[in-house]
XYZ file of C-alpha atoms in Angstrom:
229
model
C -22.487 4.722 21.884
C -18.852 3.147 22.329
C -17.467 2.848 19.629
C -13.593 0.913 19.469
C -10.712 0.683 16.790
C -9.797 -2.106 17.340
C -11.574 -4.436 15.593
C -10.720 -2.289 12.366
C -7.796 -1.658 12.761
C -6.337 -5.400 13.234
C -8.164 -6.380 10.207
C -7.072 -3.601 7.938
C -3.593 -4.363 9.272
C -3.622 -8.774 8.482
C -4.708 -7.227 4.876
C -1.947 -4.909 4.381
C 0.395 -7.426 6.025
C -0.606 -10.597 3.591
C -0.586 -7.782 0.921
C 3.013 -6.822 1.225
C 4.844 -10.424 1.687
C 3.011 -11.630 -1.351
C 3.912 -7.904 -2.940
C 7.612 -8.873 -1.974
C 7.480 -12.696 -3.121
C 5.916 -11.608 -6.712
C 8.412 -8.315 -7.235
C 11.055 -9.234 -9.788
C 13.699 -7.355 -8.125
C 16.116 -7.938 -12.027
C 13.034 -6.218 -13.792
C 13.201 -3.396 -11.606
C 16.789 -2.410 -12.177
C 16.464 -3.477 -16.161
C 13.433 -1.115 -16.690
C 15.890 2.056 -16.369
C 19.104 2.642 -18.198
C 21.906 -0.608 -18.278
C 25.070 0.794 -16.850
C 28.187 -1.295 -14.843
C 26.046 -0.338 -11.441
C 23.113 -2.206 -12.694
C 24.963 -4.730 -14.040
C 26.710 -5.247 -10.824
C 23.066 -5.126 -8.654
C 21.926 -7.635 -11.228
C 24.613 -10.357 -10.088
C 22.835 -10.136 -6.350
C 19.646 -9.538 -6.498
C 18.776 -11.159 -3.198
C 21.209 -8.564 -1.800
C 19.157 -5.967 -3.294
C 16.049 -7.460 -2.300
C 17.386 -7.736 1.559
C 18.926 -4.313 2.081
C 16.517 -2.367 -0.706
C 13.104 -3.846 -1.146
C 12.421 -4.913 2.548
C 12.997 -1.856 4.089
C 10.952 -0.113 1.388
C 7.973 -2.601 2.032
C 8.555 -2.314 6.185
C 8.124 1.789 5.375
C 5.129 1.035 2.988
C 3.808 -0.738 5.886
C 4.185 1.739 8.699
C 3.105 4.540 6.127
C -0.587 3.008 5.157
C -1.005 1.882 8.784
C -0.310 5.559 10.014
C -2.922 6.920 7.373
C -5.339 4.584 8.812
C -5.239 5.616 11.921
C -5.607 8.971 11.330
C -8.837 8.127 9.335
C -10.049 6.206 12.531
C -9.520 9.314 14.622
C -12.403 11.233 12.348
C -14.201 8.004 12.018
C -14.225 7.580 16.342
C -14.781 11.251 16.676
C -17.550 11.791 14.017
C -15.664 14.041 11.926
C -15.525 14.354 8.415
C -12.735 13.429 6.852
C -12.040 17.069 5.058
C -11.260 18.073 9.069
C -7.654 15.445 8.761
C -7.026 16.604 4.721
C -4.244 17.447 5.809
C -2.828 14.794 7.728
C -4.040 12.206 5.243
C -1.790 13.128 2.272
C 0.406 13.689 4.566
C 0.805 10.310 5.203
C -0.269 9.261 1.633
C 2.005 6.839 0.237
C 0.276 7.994 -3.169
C 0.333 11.374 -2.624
C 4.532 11.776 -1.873
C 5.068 9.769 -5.192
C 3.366 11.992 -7.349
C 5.685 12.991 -10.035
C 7.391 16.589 -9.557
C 6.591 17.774 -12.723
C 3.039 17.296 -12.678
C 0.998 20.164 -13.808
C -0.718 21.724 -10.702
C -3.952 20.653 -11.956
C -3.288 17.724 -12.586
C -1.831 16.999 -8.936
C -4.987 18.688 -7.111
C -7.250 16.369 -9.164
C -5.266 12.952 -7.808
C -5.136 15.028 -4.607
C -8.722 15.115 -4.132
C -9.379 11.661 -5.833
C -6.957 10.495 -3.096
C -9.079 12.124 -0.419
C -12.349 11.069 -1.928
C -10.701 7.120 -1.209
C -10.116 7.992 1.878
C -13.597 9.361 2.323
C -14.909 5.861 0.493
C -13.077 4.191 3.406
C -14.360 6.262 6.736
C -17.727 5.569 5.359
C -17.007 1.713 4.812
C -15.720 1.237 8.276
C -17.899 3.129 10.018
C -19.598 0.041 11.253
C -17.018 -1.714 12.220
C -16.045 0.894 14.912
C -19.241 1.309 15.986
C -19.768 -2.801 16.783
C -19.416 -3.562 19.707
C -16.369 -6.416 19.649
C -12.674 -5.593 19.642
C -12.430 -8.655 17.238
C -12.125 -8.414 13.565
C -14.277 -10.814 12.401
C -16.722 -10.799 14.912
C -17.627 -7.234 14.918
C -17.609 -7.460 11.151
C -20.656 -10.240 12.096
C -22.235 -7.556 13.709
C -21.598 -4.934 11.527
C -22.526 -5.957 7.845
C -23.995 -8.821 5.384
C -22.212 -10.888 3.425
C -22.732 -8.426 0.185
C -21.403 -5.526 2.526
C -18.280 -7.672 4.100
C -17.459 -8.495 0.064
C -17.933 -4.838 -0.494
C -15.643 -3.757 2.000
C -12.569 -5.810 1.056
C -12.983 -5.649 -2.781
C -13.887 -2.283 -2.666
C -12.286 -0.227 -0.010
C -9.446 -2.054 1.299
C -8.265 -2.651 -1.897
C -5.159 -0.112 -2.082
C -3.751 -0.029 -5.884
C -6.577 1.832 -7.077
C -5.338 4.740 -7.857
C -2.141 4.457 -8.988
C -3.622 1.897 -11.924
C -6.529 4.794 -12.566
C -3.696 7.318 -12.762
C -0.610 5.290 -13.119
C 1.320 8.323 -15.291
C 1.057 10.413 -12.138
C 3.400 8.609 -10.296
C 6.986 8.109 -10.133
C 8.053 5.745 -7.449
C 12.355 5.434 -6.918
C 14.589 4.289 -4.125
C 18.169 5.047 -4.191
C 20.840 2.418 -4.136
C 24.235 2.740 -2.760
C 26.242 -0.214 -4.464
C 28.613 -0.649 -1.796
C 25.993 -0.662 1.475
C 24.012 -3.126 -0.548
C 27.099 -5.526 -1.812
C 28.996 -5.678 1.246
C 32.107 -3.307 -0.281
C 35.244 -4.299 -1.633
C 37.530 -1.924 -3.470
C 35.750 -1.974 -6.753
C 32.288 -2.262 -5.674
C 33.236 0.720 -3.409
C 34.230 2.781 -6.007
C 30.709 2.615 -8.353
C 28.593 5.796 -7.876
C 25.004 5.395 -6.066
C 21.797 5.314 -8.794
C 18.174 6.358 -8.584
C 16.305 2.822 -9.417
C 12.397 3.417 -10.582
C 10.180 0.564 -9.908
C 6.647 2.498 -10.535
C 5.432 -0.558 -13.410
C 6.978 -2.903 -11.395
C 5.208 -1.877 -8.101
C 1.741 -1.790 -9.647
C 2.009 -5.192 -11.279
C 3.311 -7.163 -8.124
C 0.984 -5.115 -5.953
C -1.576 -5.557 -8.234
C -0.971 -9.290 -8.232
C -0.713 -9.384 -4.425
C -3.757 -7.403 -3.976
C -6.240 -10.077 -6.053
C -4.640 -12.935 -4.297
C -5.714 -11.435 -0.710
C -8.908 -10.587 -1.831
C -9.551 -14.269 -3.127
C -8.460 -15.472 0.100
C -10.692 -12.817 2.483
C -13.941 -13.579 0.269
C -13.182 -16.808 0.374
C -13.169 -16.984 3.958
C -16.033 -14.217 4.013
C -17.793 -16.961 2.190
C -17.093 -19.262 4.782
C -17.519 -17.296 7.876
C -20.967 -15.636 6.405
């Protein structure tokens, strides 16, 4: 059998794309830096938020990006080669955007049980795609034509491509931050210069725009799985 990526892979990649630049149009950037302490820093990052959301939030979406794309294709490496996913454990987490947020005092537990649930999504996914890989067309929606029914194209979006999952099912296990370096992100200037660099957590704020962004993408792919099907 050949099997090809490719078809996966550019449709996993359009969701994660229209994902993110609705993720970065709905994330309130002021809510972010008012969720932690007020200080003269914040106060200061408040009066530009656009700066912040240039030089801060961008780049942390562009690595978002690259980060779930490079778990994916490590997932279609077992799913091409046949191999269960326990075989790339390793590199999965590795590149888990999940997994290097987990909060660093989290019983050990505690982390191994979000460890594993993180696998088993991974394992949710191989499964899902498996079809895909195995069609025959290097075309997203035409292999998916190929590959599954209407029910199972639904299935695969809402269910599987989906990515907030687990953080809302264990949302206390995470602790997402970014730090912020007044002067890089203000342009400088004596005073600005002198303020001290702060730790900014936007873990609520990430789920509910991502959350947001997710549903929207998923109305649009059903809707055109409705259309196409």
């Amino acid at each position: 059998m050949v099997v090809t990526r490719q078809a996966a892979r550019s449709g996993f990649e359009a969701f994660v794309e229209d994902a993110l630049s609705y993720t970065e149009a709905e994330f309130s950037v002021a809510k972010a830096l008012q969720d932690g302490p007020a200080s003269t820093v914040v106060d200061r990052l408040l009066s530009d938020s656009e700066a912040v959301r240039e030089h801060v939030l961008v780049p942390e979406l562009e690595a978002y990006r690259e980060q779930v794309l490079a778990q994916f294709d490590v997932l279609l490496d077992s799913v091409e080669t046949g191999d269960d996913v326990e075989s790339v454990r390793d590199a999965l987490l590795s590149t888990d955007v999940y997994a290097q947020n987990l909060r660093a005092d989290l019983p050990a537990a505690r982390r191994a049980a979000v460890r594993d649930r993180l696998l088993d999504r991974q394992r949710g996914l191989a499964s899902a795609v498996r079809p895909l890989v195995e069609a025959p067309e290097d075309d997203f929606w035409a292999a998916a034509g190929s590959a599954y029914d209407r029910a199972e194209m639904t299935s695969l979006v809402e269910d599987h491509f989906a990515f907030t999952a687990p953080m809302a099912d264990h949302h206390a296990a995470f602790r997402m931050t970014t730090p912020i370096d007044p002067g890089a992100v203000l342009g400088g200037g004596l005073l600005v210069g002198r303020l001290p660099s702060i730790d900014v957590e936007y873990t609520d704020e990430a789920l509910r725009s991502m959350r947001r962004a997710e549903r929207r993408v998923i109305r649009e792919t059903t809707a055109e799985i409705d259309r196409r099907f």
